[in-house]
PDB file of C-alpha atoms in Angstrom:
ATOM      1  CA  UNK A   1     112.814 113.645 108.196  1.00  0.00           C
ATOM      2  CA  UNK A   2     113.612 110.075 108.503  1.00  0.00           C
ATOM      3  CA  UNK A   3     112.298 106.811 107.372  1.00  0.00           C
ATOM      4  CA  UNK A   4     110.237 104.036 109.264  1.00  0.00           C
ATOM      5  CA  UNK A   5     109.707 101.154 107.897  1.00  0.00           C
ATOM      6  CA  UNK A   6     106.250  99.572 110.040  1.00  0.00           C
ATOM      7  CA  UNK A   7     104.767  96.433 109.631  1.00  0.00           C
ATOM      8  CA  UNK A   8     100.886  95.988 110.463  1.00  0.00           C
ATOM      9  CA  UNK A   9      98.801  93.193 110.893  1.00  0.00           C
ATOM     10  CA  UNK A  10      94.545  93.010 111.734  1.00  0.00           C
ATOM     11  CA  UNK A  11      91.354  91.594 111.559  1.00  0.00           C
ATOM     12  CA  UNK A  12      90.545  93.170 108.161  1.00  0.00           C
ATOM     13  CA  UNK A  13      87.645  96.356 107.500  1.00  0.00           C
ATOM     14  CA  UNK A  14      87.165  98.941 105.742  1.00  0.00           C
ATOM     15  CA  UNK A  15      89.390 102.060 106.086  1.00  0.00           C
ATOM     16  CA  UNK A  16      92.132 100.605 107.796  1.00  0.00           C
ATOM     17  CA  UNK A  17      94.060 102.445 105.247  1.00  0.00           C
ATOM     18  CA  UNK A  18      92.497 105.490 105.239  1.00  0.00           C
ATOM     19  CA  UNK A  19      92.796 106.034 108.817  1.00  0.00           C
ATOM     20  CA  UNK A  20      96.140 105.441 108.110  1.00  0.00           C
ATOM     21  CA  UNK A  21      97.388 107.478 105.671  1.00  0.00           C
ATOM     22  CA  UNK A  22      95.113 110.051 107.767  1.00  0.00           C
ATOM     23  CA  UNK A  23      97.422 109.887 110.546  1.00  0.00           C
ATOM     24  CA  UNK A  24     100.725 109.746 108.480  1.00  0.00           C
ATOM     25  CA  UNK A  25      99.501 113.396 106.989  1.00  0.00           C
ATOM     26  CA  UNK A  26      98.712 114.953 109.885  1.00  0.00           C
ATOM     27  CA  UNK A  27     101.918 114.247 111.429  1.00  0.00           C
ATOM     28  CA  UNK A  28     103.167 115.823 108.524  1.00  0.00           C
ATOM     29  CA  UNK A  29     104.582 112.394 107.165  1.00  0.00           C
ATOM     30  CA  UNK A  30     105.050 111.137 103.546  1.00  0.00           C
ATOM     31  CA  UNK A  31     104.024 107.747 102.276  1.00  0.00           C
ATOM     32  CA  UNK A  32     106.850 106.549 100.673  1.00  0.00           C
ATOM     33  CA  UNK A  33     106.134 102.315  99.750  1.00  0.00           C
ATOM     34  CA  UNK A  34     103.653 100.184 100.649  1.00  0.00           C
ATOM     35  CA  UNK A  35     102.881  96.195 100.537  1.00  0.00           C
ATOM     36  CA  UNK A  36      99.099  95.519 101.852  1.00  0.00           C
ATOM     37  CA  UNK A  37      97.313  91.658 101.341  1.00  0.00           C
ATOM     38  CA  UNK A  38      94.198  90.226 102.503  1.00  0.00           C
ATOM     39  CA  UNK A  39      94.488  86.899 103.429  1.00  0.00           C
ATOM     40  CA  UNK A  40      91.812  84.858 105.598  1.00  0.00           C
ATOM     41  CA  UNK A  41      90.230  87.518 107.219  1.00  0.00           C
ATOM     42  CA  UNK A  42      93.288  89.559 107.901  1.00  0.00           C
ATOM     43  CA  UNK A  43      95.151  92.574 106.610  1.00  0.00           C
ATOM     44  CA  UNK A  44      98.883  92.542 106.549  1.00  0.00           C
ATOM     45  CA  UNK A  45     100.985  94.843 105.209  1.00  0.00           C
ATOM     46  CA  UNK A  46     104.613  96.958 105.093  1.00  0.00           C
ATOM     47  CA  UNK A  47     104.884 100.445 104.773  1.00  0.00           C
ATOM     48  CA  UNK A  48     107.658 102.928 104.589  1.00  0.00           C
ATOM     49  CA  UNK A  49     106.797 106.674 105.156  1.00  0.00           C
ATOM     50  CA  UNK A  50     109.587 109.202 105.694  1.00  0.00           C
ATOM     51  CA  UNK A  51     108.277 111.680 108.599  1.00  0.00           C
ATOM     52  CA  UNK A  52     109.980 114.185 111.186  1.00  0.00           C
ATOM     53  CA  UNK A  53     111.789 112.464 113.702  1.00  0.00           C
ATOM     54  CA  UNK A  54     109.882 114.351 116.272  1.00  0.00           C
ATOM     55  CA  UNK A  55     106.754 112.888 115.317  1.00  0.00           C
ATOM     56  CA  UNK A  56     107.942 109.011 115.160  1.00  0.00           C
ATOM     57  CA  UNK A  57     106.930 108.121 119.163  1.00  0.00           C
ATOM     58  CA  UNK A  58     103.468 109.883 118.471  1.00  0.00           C
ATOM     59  CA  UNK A  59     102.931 107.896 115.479  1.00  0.00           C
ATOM     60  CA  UNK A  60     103.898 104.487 117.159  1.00  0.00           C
ATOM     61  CA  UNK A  61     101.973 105.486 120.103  1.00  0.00           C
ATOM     62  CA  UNK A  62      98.687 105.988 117.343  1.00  0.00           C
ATOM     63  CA  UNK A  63      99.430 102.438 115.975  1.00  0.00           C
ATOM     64  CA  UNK A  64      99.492 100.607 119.619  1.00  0.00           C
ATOM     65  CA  UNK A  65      96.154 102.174 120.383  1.00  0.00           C
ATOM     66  CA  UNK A  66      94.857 101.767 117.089  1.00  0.00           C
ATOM     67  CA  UNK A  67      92.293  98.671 118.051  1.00  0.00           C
ATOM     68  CA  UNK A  68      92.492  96.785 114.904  1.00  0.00           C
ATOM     69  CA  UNK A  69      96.158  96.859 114.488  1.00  0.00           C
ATOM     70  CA  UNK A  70      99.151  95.346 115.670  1.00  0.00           C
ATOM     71  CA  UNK A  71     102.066  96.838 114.298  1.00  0.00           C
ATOM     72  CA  UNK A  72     106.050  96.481 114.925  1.00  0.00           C
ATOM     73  CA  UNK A  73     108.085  99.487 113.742  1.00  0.00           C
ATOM     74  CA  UNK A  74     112.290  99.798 112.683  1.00  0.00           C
ATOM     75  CA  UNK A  75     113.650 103.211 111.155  1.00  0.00           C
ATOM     76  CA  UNK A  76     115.043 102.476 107.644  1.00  0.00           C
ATOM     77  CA  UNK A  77     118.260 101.486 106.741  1.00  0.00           C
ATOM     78  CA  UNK A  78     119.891 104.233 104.315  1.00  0.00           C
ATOM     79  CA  UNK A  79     122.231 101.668 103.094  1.00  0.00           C
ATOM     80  CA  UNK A  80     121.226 100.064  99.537  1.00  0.00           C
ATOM     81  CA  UNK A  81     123.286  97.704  97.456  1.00  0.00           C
ATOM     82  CA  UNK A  82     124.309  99.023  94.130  1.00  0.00           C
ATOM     83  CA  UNK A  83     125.869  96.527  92.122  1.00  0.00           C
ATOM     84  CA  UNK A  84     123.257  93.954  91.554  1.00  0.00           C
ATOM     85  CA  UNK A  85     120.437  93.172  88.833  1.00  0.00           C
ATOM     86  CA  UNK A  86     116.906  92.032  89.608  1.00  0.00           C
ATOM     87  CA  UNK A  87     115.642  89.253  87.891  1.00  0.00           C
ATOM     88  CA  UNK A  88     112.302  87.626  87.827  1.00  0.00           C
ATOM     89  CA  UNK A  89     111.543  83.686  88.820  1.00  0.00           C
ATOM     90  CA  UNK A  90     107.899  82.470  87.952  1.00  0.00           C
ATOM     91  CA  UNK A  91     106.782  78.886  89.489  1.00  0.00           C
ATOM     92  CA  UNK A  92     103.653  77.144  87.932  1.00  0.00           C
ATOM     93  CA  UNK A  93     102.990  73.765  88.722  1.00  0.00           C
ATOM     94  CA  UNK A  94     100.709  70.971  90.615  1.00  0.00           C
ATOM     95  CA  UNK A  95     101.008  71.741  94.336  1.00  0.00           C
ATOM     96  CA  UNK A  96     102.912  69.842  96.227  1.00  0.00           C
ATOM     97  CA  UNK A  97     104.883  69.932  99.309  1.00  0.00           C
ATOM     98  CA  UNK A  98     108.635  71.473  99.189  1.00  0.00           C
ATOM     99  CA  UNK A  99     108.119  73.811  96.048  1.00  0.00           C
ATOM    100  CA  UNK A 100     109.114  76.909  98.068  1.00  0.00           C
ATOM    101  CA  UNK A 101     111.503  75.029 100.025  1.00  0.00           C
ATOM    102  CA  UNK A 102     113.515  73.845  96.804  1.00  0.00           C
ATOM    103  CA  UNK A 103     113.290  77.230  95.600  1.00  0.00           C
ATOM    104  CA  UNK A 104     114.652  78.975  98.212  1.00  0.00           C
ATOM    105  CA  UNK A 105     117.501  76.705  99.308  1.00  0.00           C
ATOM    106  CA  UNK A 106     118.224  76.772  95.903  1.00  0.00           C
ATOM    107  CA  UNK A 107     118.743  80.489  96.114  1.00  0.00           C
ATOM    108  CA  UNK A 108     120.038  80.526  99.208  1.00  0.00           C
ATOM    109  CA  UNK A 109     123.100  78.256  98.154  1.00  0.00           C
ATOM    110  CA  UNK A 110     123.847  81.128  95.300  1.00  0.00           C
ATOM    111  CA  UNK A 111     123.640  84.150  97.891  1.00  0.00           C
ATOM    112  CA  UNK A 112     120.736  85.525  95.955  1.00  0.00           C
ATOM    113  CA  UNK A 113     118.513  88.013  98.520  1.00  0.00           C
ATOM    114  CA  UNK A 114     115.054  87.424  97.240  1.00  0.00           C
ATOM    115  CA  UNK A 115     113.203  91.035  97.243  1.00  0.00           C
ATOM    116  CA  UNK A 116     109.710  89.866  96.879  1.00  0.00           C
ATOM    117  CA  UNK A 117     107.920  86.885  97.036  1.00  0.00           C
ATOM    118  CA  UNK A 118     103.935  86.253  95.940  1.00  0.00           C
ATOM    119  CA  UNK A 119     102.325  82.625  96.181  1.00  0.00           C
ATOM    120  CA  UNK A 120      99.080  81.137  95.754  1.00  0.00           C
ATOM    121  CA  UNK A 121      97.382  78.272  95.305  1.00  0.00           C
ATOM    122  CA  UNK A 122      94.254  77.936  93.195  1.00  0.00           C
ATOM    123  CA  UNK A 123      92.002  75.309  91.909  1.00  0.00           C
ATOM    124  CA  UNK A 124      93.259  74.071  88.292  1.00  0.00           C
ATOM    125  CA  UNK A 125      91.109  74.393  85.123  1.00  0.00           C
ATOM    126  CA  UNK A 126      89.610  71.080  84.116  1.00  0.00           C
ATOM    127  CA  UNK A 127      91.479  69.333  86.687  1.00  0.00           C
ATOM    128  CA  UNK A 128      90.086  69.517  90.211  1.00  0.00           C
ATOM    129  CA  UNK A 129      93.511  69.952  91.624  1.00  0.00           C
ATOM    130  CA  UNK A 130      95.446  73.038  93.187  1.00  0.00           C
ATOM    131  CA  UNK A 131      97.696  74.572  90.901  1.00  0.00           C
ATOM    132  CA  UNK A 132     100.661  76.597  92.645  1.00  0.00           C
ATOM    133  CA  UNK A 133     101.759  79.702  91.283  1.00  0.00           C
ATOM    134  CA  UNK A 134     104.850  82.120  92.597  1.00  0.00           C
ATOM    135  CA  UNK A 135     106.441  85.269  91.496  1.00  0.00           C
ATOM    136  CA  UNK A 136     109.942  86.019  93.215  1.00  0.00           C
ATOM    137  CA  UNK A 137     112.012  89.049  92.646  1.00  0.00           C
ATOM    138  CA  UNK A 138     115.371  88.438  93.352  1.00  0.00           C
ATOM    139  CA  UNK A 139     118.706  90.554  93.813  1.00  0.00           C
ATOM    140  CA  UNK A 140     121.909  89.110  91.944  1.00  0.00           C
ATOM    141  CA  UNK A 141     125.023  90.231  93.034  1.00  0.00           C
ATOM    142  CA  UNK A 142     127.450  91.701  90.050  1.00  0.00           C
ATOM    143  CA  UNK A 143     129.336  89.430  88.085  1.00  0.00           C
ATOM    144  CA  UNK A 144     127.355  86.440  88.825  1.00  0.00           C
ATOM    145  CA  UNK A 145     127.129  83.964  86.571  1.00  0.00           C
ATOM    146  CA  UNK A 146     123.663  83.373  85.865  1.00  0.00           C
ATOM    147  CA  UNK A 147     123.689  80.222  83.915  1.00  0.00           C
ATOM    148  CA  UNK A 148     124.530  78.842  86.969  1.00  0.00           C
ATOM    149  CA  UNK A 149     121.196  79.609  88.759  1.00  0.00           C
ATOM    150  CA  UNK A 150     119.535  78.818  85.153  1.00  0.00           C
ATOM    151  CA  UNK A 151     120.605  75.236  85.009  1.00  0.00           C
ATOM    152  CA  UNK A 152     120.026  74.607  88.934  1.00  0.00           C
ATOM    153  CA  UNK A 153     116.183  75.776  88.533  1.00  0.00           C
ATOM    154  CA  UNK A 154     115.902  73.640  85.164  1.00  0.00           C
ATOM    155  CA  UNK A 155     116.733  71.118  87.957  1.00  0.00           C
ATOM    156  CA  UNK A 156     114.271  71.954  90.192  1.00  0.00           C
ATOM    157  CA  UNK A 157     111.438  72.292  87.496  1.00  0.00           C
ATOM    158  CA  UNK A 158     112.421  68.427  86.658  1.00  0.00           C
ATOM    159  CA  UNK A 159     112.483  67.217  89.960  1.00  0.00           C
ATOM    160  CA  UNK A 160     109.241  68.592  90.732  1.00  0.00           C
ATOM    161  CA  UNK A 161     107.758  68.721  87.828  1.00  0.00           C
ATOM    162  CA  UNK A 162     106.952  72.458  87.690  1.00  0.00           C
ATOM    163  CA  UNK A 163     107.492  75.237  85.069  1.00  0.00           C
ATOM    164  CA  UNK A 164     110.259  77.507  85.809  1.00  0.00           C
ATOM    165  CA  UNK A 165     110.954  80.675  84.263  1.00  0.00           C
ATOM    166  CA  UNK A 166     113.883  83.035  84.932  1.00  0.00           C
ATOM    167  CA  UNK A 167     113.838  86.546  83.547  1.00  0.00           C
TER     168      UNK A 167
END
């Protein structure tokens, strides 16, 4: 068996993942992760099933015909990175241009891998405006000093006037 990692993209209906997970059992796969979102109209998702390398080209060949799909497909990567803590960013604030650019050049210049990263935008109680909300999960390397990262997102939280919380 060996992983694939597939990433799938579609007008959005009912039992799109059904039809799925059908086809990952019958080619005697296993669901291992998965990521789905709706978003305007569209499903979009990741999913990670480990199956028998003799079934992977029938399995991509499924998805291409599959006529509400589009889907791109890598085999995993066995390596993983051992010696690094996740920590949790949250991001409330009026929206504004640049938030998510501030907060991920911010990370960038520490070397932080973010591992997952939810946004939305949504009308503010009792004040008309959007509100922006994000959840990152990020990967810190061992050793790292995180007061460093602490006091560079209090900066960003001033500068943009946006609560900031690292966990």
């Amino acid at each position: 068996m060996k992983s694939m990692i597939l990433t799938l993209i579609g007008k959005d209906k009912p039992g799109l993942v059904e039809s799925l997970a059908q086809k990952v059992y019958e080619m005697e796969g296993n669901w291992l992760a998965s990521n789905f979102s709706y978003m305007g109209g569209h499903f979009a998702g990741f999913l990670e099933v480990d199956i028998p390398e003799q079934n992977h080209a029938g399995l991509i060949e499924w998805l291409h015909a599959h006529p509400a799909l589009t889907i791109h497909s890598v085999k995993s990567d066995d390596t993983s990175v051992t010696d690094t803590t996740i920590a949790e960013i949250d991001i409330m604030g009026n929206d504004k241009p640049g938030i998510v650019q501030e907060l991920t050049a911010t990370l960038s210049q520490f070397n932080i891998n973010i591992i997952k990263f939810e946004s939305s935008c949504e009308s503010a109680p009792n004040w008309g405006s959007l509100l922006f909300k994000a959840h990152a999960k990020v990967s810190i390397p061992a050793n790292f000093e995180i007061d460093a990262l602490s006091d560079a997102l209090e900066g960003i939280a001033n500068d943009l006037v946006v609560d900031v919380a690292l966990r």
